Amino acid sequence: MSAPHSPGPSSSPAPSPSPSYVVRVAEDLADREACFAVRKEVFVVEQQVPEDLEYDAYDAGAVHVLAVREDGRPLGAGRLLYGEAAAAKNGGDAGVGSLGRLAVVRAARGLGVGAALVRGVEDAARARGLTGVDLHAQTHAVGFYERLGYVAYGAEFPDAGIPHLAMRRRF
């Protein structure tokens, strides 16, 4: 899960190459705080999700995944719920994890960080014996998840005032 990633070639020249990054499970308090800082920047500040909705009781038992640049700067985060916590979000299937809180800082968008985080969460799900992952995608991001093999199901619904669709990928 800690394999380095380097962004692919860019269609526009950059003054200097983009740094590579690693995706890993947040192992310590500093990593978890970095995950929460990314989420605050993306969801609370950018998308204006109320902070009391962004952080919830699921955070304590979740597996948090972090993308971090070579110099230590956090680029993105996501979390995996499993067991009863996931079943509460995915319609009762304890064999399917729940991917959520996927966030990539503005400066790292377009570098493949989001896809690498999704794969990192999927790896964490497989390591726990799960057979798939569910998620609630903001509707503007449905195409991103479809390219990663997720299939939408059910009707659109609001979450924190933002339209979402449920999606699932089986392994």
Tab-separated table of C-alpha atoms in Angstrom, residues 4-146:
chain	number	residue	atom	x	y	z
A	4	PRO	CA	5.276	5.403	-4.742
A	5	HIS	CA	3.322	7.081	-7.493
A	6	SER	CA	4.632	9.501	-10.052
A	7	PRO	CA	2.287	11.589	-12.132
A	8	GLY	CA	2.180	10.689	-15.828
A	9	PRO	CA	3.295	13.003	-18.607
A	10	SER	CA	1.516	16.319	-18.806
A	11	SER	CA	0.196	17.977	-21.943
A	12	SER	CA	1.487	21.342	-20.765
A	13	PRO	CA	5.081	22.015	-19.767
A	14	ALA	CA	5.731	22.584	-16.086
A	15	PRO	CA	8.584	24.626	-14.681
A	16	SER	CA	9.679	21.669	-12.567
A	17	PRO	CA	8.554	18.045	-12.352
A	18	SER	CA	5.751	17.242	-9.917
A	19	PRO	CA	6.931	15.392	-6.849
A	20	SER	CA	5.985	11.764	-6.393
A	21	TYR	CA	3.841	10.607	-3.530
A	22	VAL	CA	2.939	7.518	-1.546
A	23	VAL	CA	-0.441	6.232	-0.447
A	24	ARG	CA	-0.509	4.472	2.887
A	25	VAL	CA	-2.796	3.536	5.739
A	26	ALA	CA	-2.614	6.208	8.432
A	27	GLU	CA	-0.631	4.446	11.111
A	28	ASP	CA	-0.222	7.101	13.779
A	29	LEU	CA	-1.798	10.241	15.192
A	30	ALA	CA	0.186	12.541	12.887
A	31	ASP	CA	-1.107	10.670	9.812
A	32	ARG	CA	-4.692	10.795	11.078
A	33	GLU	CA	-4.366	14.527	11.766
A	34	ALA	CA	-3.035	14.990	8.218
A	35	CYS	CA	-6.110	13.149	6.889
A	36	PHE	CA	-8.404	15.402	8.916
A	37	ALA	CA	-6.545	18.522	7.728
A	38	VAL	CA	-7.068	17.509	4.079
A	39	ARG	CA	-10.749	16.868	4.722
A	40	LYS	CA	-11.122	20.236	6.417
A	41	GLU	CA	-9.451	22.043	3.515
A	42	VAL	CA	-11.567	20.303	0.863
A	43	PHE	CA	-14.941	19.736	2.502
A	44	VAL	CA	-15.259	22.392	5.209
A	45	VAL	CA	-13.407	25.283	3.540
A	46	GLU	CA	-13.906	24.646	-0.207
A	47	GLN	CA	-17.305	22.970	-0.202
A	48	GLN	CA	-18.608	24.675	2.942
A	49	VAL	CA	-19.769	21.463	4.596
A	50	PRO	CA	-20.442	22.233	8.261
A	51	GLU	CA	-17.583	20.932	10.380
A	52	ASP	CA	-19.968	19.076	12.699
A	53	LEU	CA	-21.188	17.056	9.678
A	54	GLU	CA	-17.721	16.357	8.283
A	55	TYR	CA	-16.348	14.608	11.368
A	56	ASP	CA	-18.472	11.849	12.851
A	57	ALA	CA	-18.482	8.913	15.223
A	58	TYR	CA	-17.301	6.602	12.408
A	59	ASP	CA	-13.873	8.290	12.275
A	60	ALA	CA	-12.661	6.567	15.445
A	61	GLY	CA	-13.028	3.006	14.091
A	62	ALA	CA	-12.300	3.708	10.422
A	63	VAL	CA	-9.214	2.851	8.427
A	64	HIS	CA	-7.835	6.160	7.159
A	65	VAL	CA	-5.726	6.262	4.008
A	66	LEU	CA	-3.345	9.127	3.269
A	67	ALA	CA	-1.543	10.313	0.141
A	68	VAL	CA	1.596	12.212	1.062
A	69	ARG	CA	4.235	13.897	-1.053
A	70	GLU	CA	7.943	13.078	-0.734
A	71	ASP	CA	8.445	16.223	1.345
A	72	GLY	CA	5.713	15.169	3.787
A	73	ARG	CA	2.939	17.428	2.488
A	74	PRO	CA	-0.444	15.657	2.611
A	75	LEU	CA	-2.172	15.556	-0.784
A	76	GLY	CA	-5.297	13.529	-0.134
A	77	ALA	CA	-7.193	11.279	2.209
A	78	GLY	CA	-9.980	8.726	2.310
A	79	ARG	CA	-11.475	6.346	4.806
A	80	LEU	CA	-12.807	2.814	4.894
A	81	LEU	CA	-15.606	1.668	7.148
A	82	TYR	CA	-16.074	-2.062	7.593
A	83	GLY	CA	-18.204	-4.435	9.635
A	84	GLU	CA	-21.260	-2.962	11.332
A	85	ALA	CA	-20.227	0.609	10.515
A	86	ALA	CA	-20.147	-0.166	6.780
A	87	ALA	CA	-23.375	-2.183	6.900
A	88	ALA	CA	-25.129	0.851	8.375
A	89	LYS	CA	-24.133	2.818	5.255
A	90	ASN	CA	-24.487	0.208	2.490
A	91	GLY	CA	-27.838	-1.416	3.136
A	92	GLY	CA	-26.739	-4.094	5.583
A	93	ASP	CA	-24.027	-6.022	3.687
A	94	ALA	CA	-21.237	-6.604	6.240
A	95	GLY	CA	-19.046	-8.135	3.499
A	96	VAL	CA	-18.832	-4.818	1.669
A	97	GLY	CA	-16.800	-1.879	2.924
A	98	SER	CA	-17.801	1.764	2.715
A	99	LEU	CA	-15.375	4.200	1.091
A	100	GLY	CA	-15.913	7.768	2.160
A	101	ARG	CA	-14.427	11.164	2.827
A	102	LEU	CA	-12.246	10.949	-0.287
A	103	ALA	CA	-10.562	14.322	-0.682
A	104	VAL	CA	-7.642	15.653	-2.719
A	105	VAL	CA	-6.208	19.124	-2.129
A	106	ARG	CA	-6.654	21.526	-5.036
A	107	ALA	CA	-2.923	21.656	-5.888
A	108	ALA	CA	-2.789	17.854	-6.333
A	109	ARG	CA	-5.859	17.386	-8.512
A	110	GLY	CA	-5.194	15.839	-11.895
A	111	LEU	CA	-2.100	13.964	-10.684
A	112	GLY	CA	-3.824	10.609	-10.106
A	113	VAL	CA	-3.974	11.030	-6.336
A	114	GLY	CA	-7.724	10.364	-6.131
A	115	ALA	CA	-7.496	7.101	-8.087
A	116	ALA	CA	-4.495	6.000	-6.015
A	117	LEU	CA	-6.441	6.701	-2.808
A	118	VAL	CA	-9.430	4.673	-4.049
A	119	ARG	CA	-7.108	1.752	-4.829
A	120	GLY	CA	-5.506	2.144	-1.395
A	121	VAL	CA	-8.907	1.945	0.290
A	122	GLU	CA	-9.769	-1.100	-1.846
A	123	ASP	CA	-6.496	-2.766	-0.799
A	124	ALA	CA	-7.378	-2.115	2.855
A	125	ALA	CA	-10.830	-3.622	2.226
A	126	ARG	CA	-9.369	-6.759	0.639
A	127	ALA	CA	-6.918	-7.104	3.548
A	128	ARG	CA	-9.957	-7.276	5.832
A	129	GLY	CA	-11.619	-9.986	3.739
A	130	LEU	CA	-14.247	-7.730	2.153
A	131	THR	CA	-15.671	-8.560	-1.281
A	132	GLY	CA	-16.386	-5.047	-2.484
A	133	VAL	CA	-16.700	-1.378	-1.649
A	134	ASP	CA	-19.696	0.945	-1.635
A	135	LEU	CA	-19.509	4.707	-1.713
A	136	HIS	CA	-21.718	7.766	-1.899
A	137	ALA	CA	-20.387	9.870	-4.780
A	138	GLN	CA	-21.068	13.529	-5.274
A	139	THR	CA	-22.864	13.515	-8.627
A	140	HIS	CA	-20.145	15.561	-10.334
A	141	ALA	CA	-17.673	12.757	-9.461
A	142	VAL	CA	-19.729	9.805	-10.763
A	143	GLY	CA	-17.690	9.584	-13.996
A	144	PHE	CA	-14.444	9.409	-11.992
A	145	TYR	CA	-15.723	6.423	-10.004
A	146	GLU	CA	-17.189	4.748	-13.104
